[in-house]
Amino acid sequence: MMFDKSSFEEMKKEIESLLEDRKDKFESICRYLYDHVPYYNWVGFYLVDGSKKLKLGPYVGEPTVHTTISFGQGICGQAAQTKHNFVIQDVSKETNYLSCSPDVKSEIVIPMMKNGKVIGELDIDSHYLSPFDEKDEAFLEWICKMVTGNA
């Protein structure tokens, strides 16, 4: 799996164009990331439904049974509850991990914030161990800020 992470800077321009006047911006971003980053094997947004629950929004990848996740439950729920990014390089070492597929080896979750509250999150699963680094995290944070109007 070869991927030049310096491509993230170039990809930002494409993502900005996806955000302009698009009703399906979340779906477009999922598809773009899934198609352009070889180790992003599942890309999806979870959106807060107002009752401390995350509901699955647009995604690209294998179907998941985890369509609703309570705050605090699993990696996604922990990210929502704590308002912190979670970068998990090996999901097999997590006691609170909600398995979507036996192929998933790592996960990164970035909360989307608006006025100090979590309104959703970007969740990415990978079939590779330890693929994520600070460049992924910064890039995905940027996307979350762009979609929430906080950039």
mmCIF file of C-alpha atoms in Angstrom:
data_model
loop_
_atom_site.group_PDB
_atom_site.id
_atom_site.type_symbol
_atom_site.label_atom_id
_atom_site.label_comp_id
_atom_site.label_asym_id
_atom_site.label_seq_id
_atom_site.Cartn_x
_atom_site.Cartn_y
_atom_site.Cartn_z
ATOM 1 C CA MET A 1 0.000 0.000 0.000
ATOM 2 C CA MET A 2 1.812 3.070 -1.240
ATOM 3 C CA PHE A 3 0.267 6.476 -0.759
ATOM 4 C CA ASP A 4 1.950 9.854 -0.716
ATOM 5 C CA LYS A 5 0.368 11.749 2.159
ATOM 6 C CA SER A 6 1.558 15.027 0.672
ATOM 7 C CA SER A 7 -1.392 14.487 -1.687
ATOM 8 C CA PHE A 8 -3.668 15.593 1.149
ATOM 9 C CA GLU A 9 -2.878 19.236 0.321
ATOM 10 C CA GLU A 10 -3.919 18.740 -3.304
ATOM 11 C CA MET A 11 -7.001 16.818 -2.220
ATOM 12 C CA LYS A 12 -8.177 19.792 -0.136
ATOM 13 C CA LYS A 13 -8.875 21.752 -3.334
ATOM 14 C CA GLU A 14 -11.038 18.935 -4.683
ATOM 15 C CA ILE A 15 -12.924 18.641 -1.407
ATOM 16 C CA GLU A 16 -13.550 22.397 -1.318
ATOM 17 C CA SER A 17 -15.168 22.107 -4.737
ATOM 18 C CA LEU A 18 -17.323 19.206 -3.481
ATOM 19 C CA LEU A 19 -18.643 21.422 -0.704
ATOM 20 C CA GLU A 20 -19.841 24.214 -2.975
ATOM 21 C CA ASP A 21 -23.624 24.163 -3.378
ATOM 22 C CA ARG A 22 -23.924 20.415 -2.882
ATOM 23 C CA LYS A 23 -26.816 18.926 -0.989
ATOM 24 C CA ASP A 24 -25.015 15.588 -0.892
ATOM 25 C CA LYS A 25 -21.705 16.950 0.437
ATOM 26 C CA PHE A 26 -21.312 14.224 3.066
ATOM 27 C CA GLU A 27 -21.835 11.462 0.534
ATOM 28 C CA SER A 28 -19.519 13.180 -1.962
ATOM 29 C CA ILE A 29 -16.763 13.468 0.636
ATOM 30 C CA CYS A 30 -17.148 9.813 1.636
ATOM 31 C CA ARG A 31 -16.906 8.676 -1.965
ATOM 32 C CA TYR A 32 -13.942 10.959 -2.686
ATOM 33 C CA LEU A 33 -11.926 9.794 0.329
ATOM 34 C CA TYR A 34 -12.780 6.141 -0.254
ATOM 35 C CA ASP A 35 -11.703 6.410 -3.902
ATOM 36 C CA HIS A 36 -8.522 8.428 -3.329
ATOM 37 C CA VAL A 37 -6.920 7.102 -0.130
ATOM 38 C CA PRO A 38 -6.183 3.382 -0.540
ATOM 39 C CA TYR A 39 -6.203 2.560 3.172
ATOM 40 C CA TYR A 40 -9.540 4.289 3.857
ATOM 41 C CA ASN A 41 -11.647 1.133 3.501
ATOM 42 C CA TRP A 42 -14.839 2.455 5.116
ATOM 43 C CA VAL A 43 -15.667 6.163 5.268
ATOM 44 C CA GLY A 44 -18.791 7.489 6.912
ATOM 45 C CA PHE A 45 -20.438 10.238 8.863
ATOM 46 C CA TYR A 46 -22.416 9.745 12.032
ATOM 47 C CA LEU A 47 -24.737 12.596 12.973
ATOM 48 C CA VAL A 48 -26.044 13.434 16.440
ATOM 49 C CA ASP A 49 -29.801 13.007 16.649
ATOM 50 C CA GLY A 50 -30.257 15.315 19.644
ATOM 51 C CA SER A 51 -30.488 12.619 22.299
ATOM 52 C CA LYS A 52 -26.851 11.656 22.930
ATOM 53 C CA LYS A 53 -26.998 9.163 20.093
ATOM 54 C CA LEU A 54 -25.132 9.002 16.821
ATOM 55 C CA LYS A 55 -27.091 7.955 13.754
ATOM 56 C CA LEU A 56 -25.358 6.620 10.682
ATOM 57 C CA GLY A 57 -25.386 9.118 7.856
ATOM 58 C CA PRO A 58 -23.861 8.802 4.407
ATOM 59 C CA TYR A 59 -21.044 6.282 4.090
ATOM 60 C CA VAL A 60 -19.098 4.279 1.547
ATOM 61 C CA GLY A 61 -17.926 0.736 2.252
ATOM 62 C CA GLU A 62 -19.366 -2.478 3.595
ATOM 63 C CA PRO A 63 -22.754 -2.190 5.329
ATOM 64 C CA THR A 64 -22.644 -1.918 9.116
ATOM 65 C CA VAL A 65 -25.070 -3.062 11.783
ATOM 66 C CA HIS A 66 -24.033 -0.066 13.899
ATOM 67 C CA THR A 67 -26.588 2.415 12.623
ATOM 68 C CA THR A 68 -27.184 3.978 16.055
ATOM 69 C CA ILE A 69 -24.446 4.400 18.656
ATOM 70 C CA SER A 70 -24.887 5.898 22.119
ATOM 71 C CA PHE A 71 -22.389 8.447 23.370
ATOM 72 C CA GLY A 72 -19.670 6.544 25.232
ATOM 73 C CA GLN A 73 -20.254 3.291 23.299
ATOM 74 C CA GLY A 74 -17.406 2.074 21.115
ATOM 75 C CA ILE A 75 -14.740 4.304 19.610
ATOM 76 C CA CYS A 76 -17.325 6.519 17.875
ATOM 77 C CA GLY A 77 -19.319 6.959 21.060
ATOM 78 C CA GLN A 78 -16.185 7.735 23.055
ATOM 79 C CA ALA A 79 -15.165 10.406 20.540
ATOM 80 C CA ALA A 80 -18.617 11.984 20.762
ATOM 81 C CA GLN A 81 -18.672 11.889 24.558
ATOM 82 C CA THR A 82 -15.162 13.286 25.064
ATOM 83 C CA LYS A 83 -15.115 15.636 22.027
ATOM 84 C CA HIS A 84 -11.664 14.274 21.208
ATOM 85 C CA ASN A 85 -10.212 12.582 18.164
ATOM 86 C CA PHE A 86 -9.542 8.881 18.470
ATOM 87 C CA VAL A 87 -6.765 7.318 16.422
ATOM 88 C CA ILE A 88 -6.755 3.570 16.989
ATOM 89 C CA GLN A 89 -3.888 1.820 15.234
ATOM 90 C CA ASP A 90 -4.960 -1.692 16.292
ATOM 91 C CA VAL A 91 -8.633 -2.206 17.140
ATOM 92 C CA SER A 92 -7.920 -5.681 18.560
ATOM 93 C CA LYS A 93 -6.340 -3.981 21.579
ATOM 94 C CA GLU A 94 -9.467 -1.952 22.405
ATOM 95 C CA THR A 95 -11.962 -3.255 24.946
ATOM 96 C CA ASN A 96 -14.714 -0.849 23.851
ATOM 97 C CA TYR A 97 -14.438 -1.452 20.097
ATOM 98 C CA LEU A 98 -17.640 -2.175 18.122
ATOM 99 C CA SER A 99 -16.626 -4.509 15.324
ATOM 100 C CA CYS A 100 -18.136 -3.814 11.919
ATOM 101 C CA SER A 101 -16.049 -6.309 9.991
ATOM 102 C CA PRO A 102 -13.282 -8.797 10.802
ATOM 103 C CA ASP A 103 -11.222 -7.039 8.104
ATOM 104 C CA VAL A 104 -11.013 -3.789 10.077
ATOM 105 C CA LYS A 105 -7.638 -3.393 11.765
ATOM 106 C CA SER A 106 -7.615 0.325 12.650
ATOM 107 C CA GLU A 107 -9.948 3.291 12.969
ATOM 108 C CA ILE A 108 -9.831 7.074 13.155
ATOM 109 C CA VAL A 109 -12.752 9.151 14.415
ATOM 110 C CA ILE A 110 -12.905 12.949 14.269
ATOM 111 C CA PRO A 111 -15.777 14.754 16.026
ATOM 112 C CA MET A 112 -17.530 17.582 14.168
ATOM 113 C CA MET A 113 -18.155 20.540 16.446
ATOM 114 C CA LYS A 114 -20.552 23.481 16.251
ATOM 115 C CA ASN A 115 -20.785 26.050 19.063
ATOM 116 C CA GLY A 116 -18.888 23.744 21.426
ATOM 117 C CA LYS A 117 -21.189 20.782 20.847
ATOM 118 C CA VAL A 118 -20.603 17.572 18.935
ATOM 119 C CA ILE A 119 -22.975 17.498 15.968
ATOM 120 C CA GLY A 120 -21.493 14.452 14.285
ATOM 121 C CA GLU A 121 -18.249 12.794 13.364
ATOM 122 C CA LEU A 122 -16.218 11.425 10.518
ATOM 123 C CA ASP A 123 -15.344 7.758 10.994
ATOM 124 C CA ILE A 124 -12.809 5.875 8.897
ATOM 125 C CA ASP A 125 -11.900 2.199 9.132
ATOM 126 C CA SER A 126 -8.834 0.629 7.592
ATOM 127 C CA HIS A 127 -7.930 -2.955 6.781
ATOM 128 C CA TYR A 128 -4.296 -2.122 7.660
ATOM 129 C CA LEU A 129 -2.565 -1.865 11.019
ATOM 130 C CA SER A 130 -1.231 1.578 11.952
ATOM 131 C CA PRO A 131 -1.944 3.444 8.714
ATOM 132 C CA PHE A 132 -2.969 6.740 10.333
ATOM 133 C CA ASP A 133 -0.630 9.509 11.405
ATOM 134 C CA GLU A 134 -0.772 13.200 12.267
ATOM 135 C CA LYS A 135 -1.210 14.074 8.578
ATOM 136 C CA ASP A 136 -4.395 11.991 8.367
ATOM 137 C CA GLU A 137 -5.654 13.494 11.593
ATOM 138 C CA ALA A 138 -4.976 17.093 10.494
ATOM 139 C CA PHE A 139 -6.504 16.469 7.061
ATOM 140 C CA LEU A 140 -9.668 14.905 8.495
ATOM 141 C CA GLU A 141 -9.974 17.665 11.119
ATOM 142 C CA TRP A 142 -9.822 20.168 8.270
ATOM 143 C CA ILE A 143 -12.642 18.342 6.462
ATOM 144 C CA CYS A 144 -14.797 18.366 9.602
ATOM 145 C CA LYS A 145 -14.204 22.099 10.048
ATOM 146 C CA MET A 146 -15.080 22.720 6.412
ATOM 147 C CA VAL A 147 -18.373 20.820 6.532
ATOM 148 C CA THR A 148 -19.456 22.531 9.760
ATOM 149 C CA GLY A 149 -18.442 26.011 8.603
ATOM 150 C CA ASN A 150 -15.736 26.308 11.262
ATOM 151 C CA ALA A 151 -12.765 26.619 8.877
#
